């Protein structure tokens, strides 16, 4: 659940580099290649996590005492109990060592071992005392070594299989604890947890919820795929806190990741986490050159500040945005609202002037809600093409319609925009037509791609639209959104937003594509018309050419849109007056957004 307590669009936080699990393994390998010990790294990881767990426990006690208004010193008399759930991989190895270190620190520890055979618990002194630098060489894995160390230290354990097969509910309650540690799976999860693993994850979640205990995930919540943020069949540990080892995983911030990870605490561990030895192809190159790991994406949690406008300027200084959409196909009710919403957010973002090209049937409604806009008939091709020539940016597709007539208009208007070297935003039905044109091998797709090399072309699909553009199933796109957005950019050129929880933004600059995850927005925005609002924000920023490049960037637009949604939902938490209107996650409407966008535009302004 998103925390709205510290809502500020400009925060003093740096963007965070995000990596795939393959890259994290490569970072580890680079570290070991320099002679460092893999088991030493596991010990260090576990030791630092144990310390964090102690801090989390103290914080939990302080909070509990604070709310109960009791003396904080009572906490020292409490029995500190931890239940550590371990799997068979290295993530489980971390768990065994955490149990060992916490027991040394005086905690009452119970390890719940999942997927283990009874024979796994025979103490083998050799593995504990093994000094081999890399455990592989002695055929003893790091995880086994960790288990043996915990056993030798008399850490109490139970096999989950035994607890689970018991019909006695109280026996099923593995251990009453204040903190539960999830060390079942880490970045090595490569398939859906089934059988006993599925049962263990459900039992972990059930127990932590029943005990109102703190659930702490080691590295990543078990069940969450580190490289994609996917969760198989909703089977994943619901963590309150994730202790993220080595480097931030992309999956913690995309798709299901945000729902399952809780607060994230970084434990970087190795100084070279973002570098690996350079492959020496040039014999003259220095031996010790290092090559940075290119993150798969950058997490942006804050918008760029914007400078105030020059006093000596006028509406023409802030661009003319042309919104094309809002059609009414003969006999239908039409989609005028899409263009109206888009236009109202364009204006709220600060465009100097706007014209809306929509079906004439909607002109009255448009002018009633947005008298600042100029209007033109969507089907007046000559008039509209003349306007495209004058516009600073053309946003097309919101409620344009999917019939053949609309497709012909789309082709005509996009070709005109390209001919006049305009910035273009394509959304909704525009993306539908673009996908058809790609299937027809229509020349417009190539023209648009070429145009995008030197001009801004922004395309904003949700997963369904992206699937059509790529001729894939929605599930295929959803299973790896990072791959999908890159494929979109490779096929069509331009800059992209793949909308959804943790919207992805791909920007191409100087032939280099960079992907961003925008950490603003909330589930209240999953309502009709929110996408139209986004296309309007993008058009509104692109129109204002007085802005510095980073201020009209695509991540900036997505962040402003997301923060506006967050501002609206946040009214819930700081609402003291009963008379004040509350807008929460349920019932948030796209039409609420322009006022919130104006508010965010003031918050990002600096002197
Ligand atoms: N020694 C090291 O290099 C370090 C490793 N670390 C830990 O090691 C973790 C990665 O360890 P591993 O690579 O062993 O990966 P995991 O501990 O995630 O486990 C992978 C094992 O589980 C199996 N598996 C995957 N999905 C399964 C499923 N659905 N059902 C049943 N079995 C499944 C795999 O076949 C593999 O045997 C990290 O997340 C981190 O916690 C940290 O200790 C840092 C240092
Ligand atoms: N769960 C969510 N978290 C954050 N943002 C969301 C969420 N659901 C939707 N949004 C945002 O709301 C907008 C919805 O766009 P879209 O699906 O195109 O709506 P429409 O087609 O009705 O206009 C996108 O910008 C999307 O990122």
XYZ file of C-alpha atoms and ligand atoms in Angstrom, residues 25 28 32 38 41-42 45 89-92 94 142 184-194 197 218-219 245-246 269, ligand 1:
75
model
C 24.444 -12.424 -10.303
C 28.465 -11.075 -7.485
C 34.260 -13.130 -6.550
C 31.148 -16.041 -1.678
C 29.586 -12.204 1.308
C 26.693 -14.273 2.627
C 24.749 -9.931 4.145
C 18.904 -21.842 -2.058
C 21.273 -19.079 -0.990
C 18.344 -16.962 0.122
C 17.663 -19.699 2.657
C 21.025 -15.980 4.395
C 27.183 -21.795 0.863
C 12.315 -18.907 1.094
C 13.243 -17.637 -2.356
C 15.387 -14.774 -3.527
C 16.384 -13.787 -7.029
C 16.698 -17.454 -8.032
C 12.929 -17.990 -8.287
C 12.408 -19.296 -11.800
C 8.926 -20.836 -11.730
C 5.633 -20.643 -9.892
C 5.864 -21.865 -6.291
C 3.830 -25.049 -6.103
C 6.288 -23.961 -1.334
C 15.320 -11.146 2.582
C 16.381 -9.574 -0.718
C 20.851 -6.907 -1.128
C 23.602 -5.640 -3.433
C 27.276 -4.977 0.453
N 26.565 -16.113 -2.025
C 26.126 -15.102 -2.674
O 26.545 -14.872 -3.752
C 25.072 -14.266 -2.107
C 23.741 -14.609 -2.287
N 22.783 -13.971 -1.643
C 21.415 -14.512 -1.567
O 21.235 -15.510 -2.522
C 19.995 -15.357 -3.161
C 20.034 -16.032 -4.468
O 20.336 -17.359 -4.210
P 20.000 -18.537 -5.218
O 20.600 -18.235 -6.522
O 20.417 -19.799 -4.546
O 18.445 -18.448 -5.369
P 17.272 -18.759 -4.336
O 17.707 -18.769 -2.938
O 16.194 -17.830 -4.716
O 16.827 -20.266 -4.671
C 16.985 -20.812 -5.908
C 16.734 -22.288 -5.812
O 15.349 -22.510 -5.703
C 14.894 -23.280 -6.835
N 13.612 -22.750 -7.219
C 13.368 -21.634 -7.931
N 12.051 -21.444 -8.073
C 11.454 -22.462 -7.410
C 10.097 -22.836 -7.187
N 9.105 -22.104 -7.637
N 9.836 -23.939 -6.467
C 10.834 -24.685 -5.964
N 12.150 -24.393 -6.132
C 12.444 -23.290 -6.860
C 15.934 -23.121 -7.899
O 15.914 -24.207 -8.788
C 17.201 -23.022 -7.066
O 17.640 -24.286 -6.695
C 19.799 -13.886 -3.187
O 18.451 -13.516 -3.378
C 20.340 -13.478 -1.841
O 19.347 -13.631 -0.845
C 23.187 -13.023 -0.633
O 23.534 -13.767 0.458
C 24.348 -12.225 -1.079
C 25.482 -13.112 -1.326
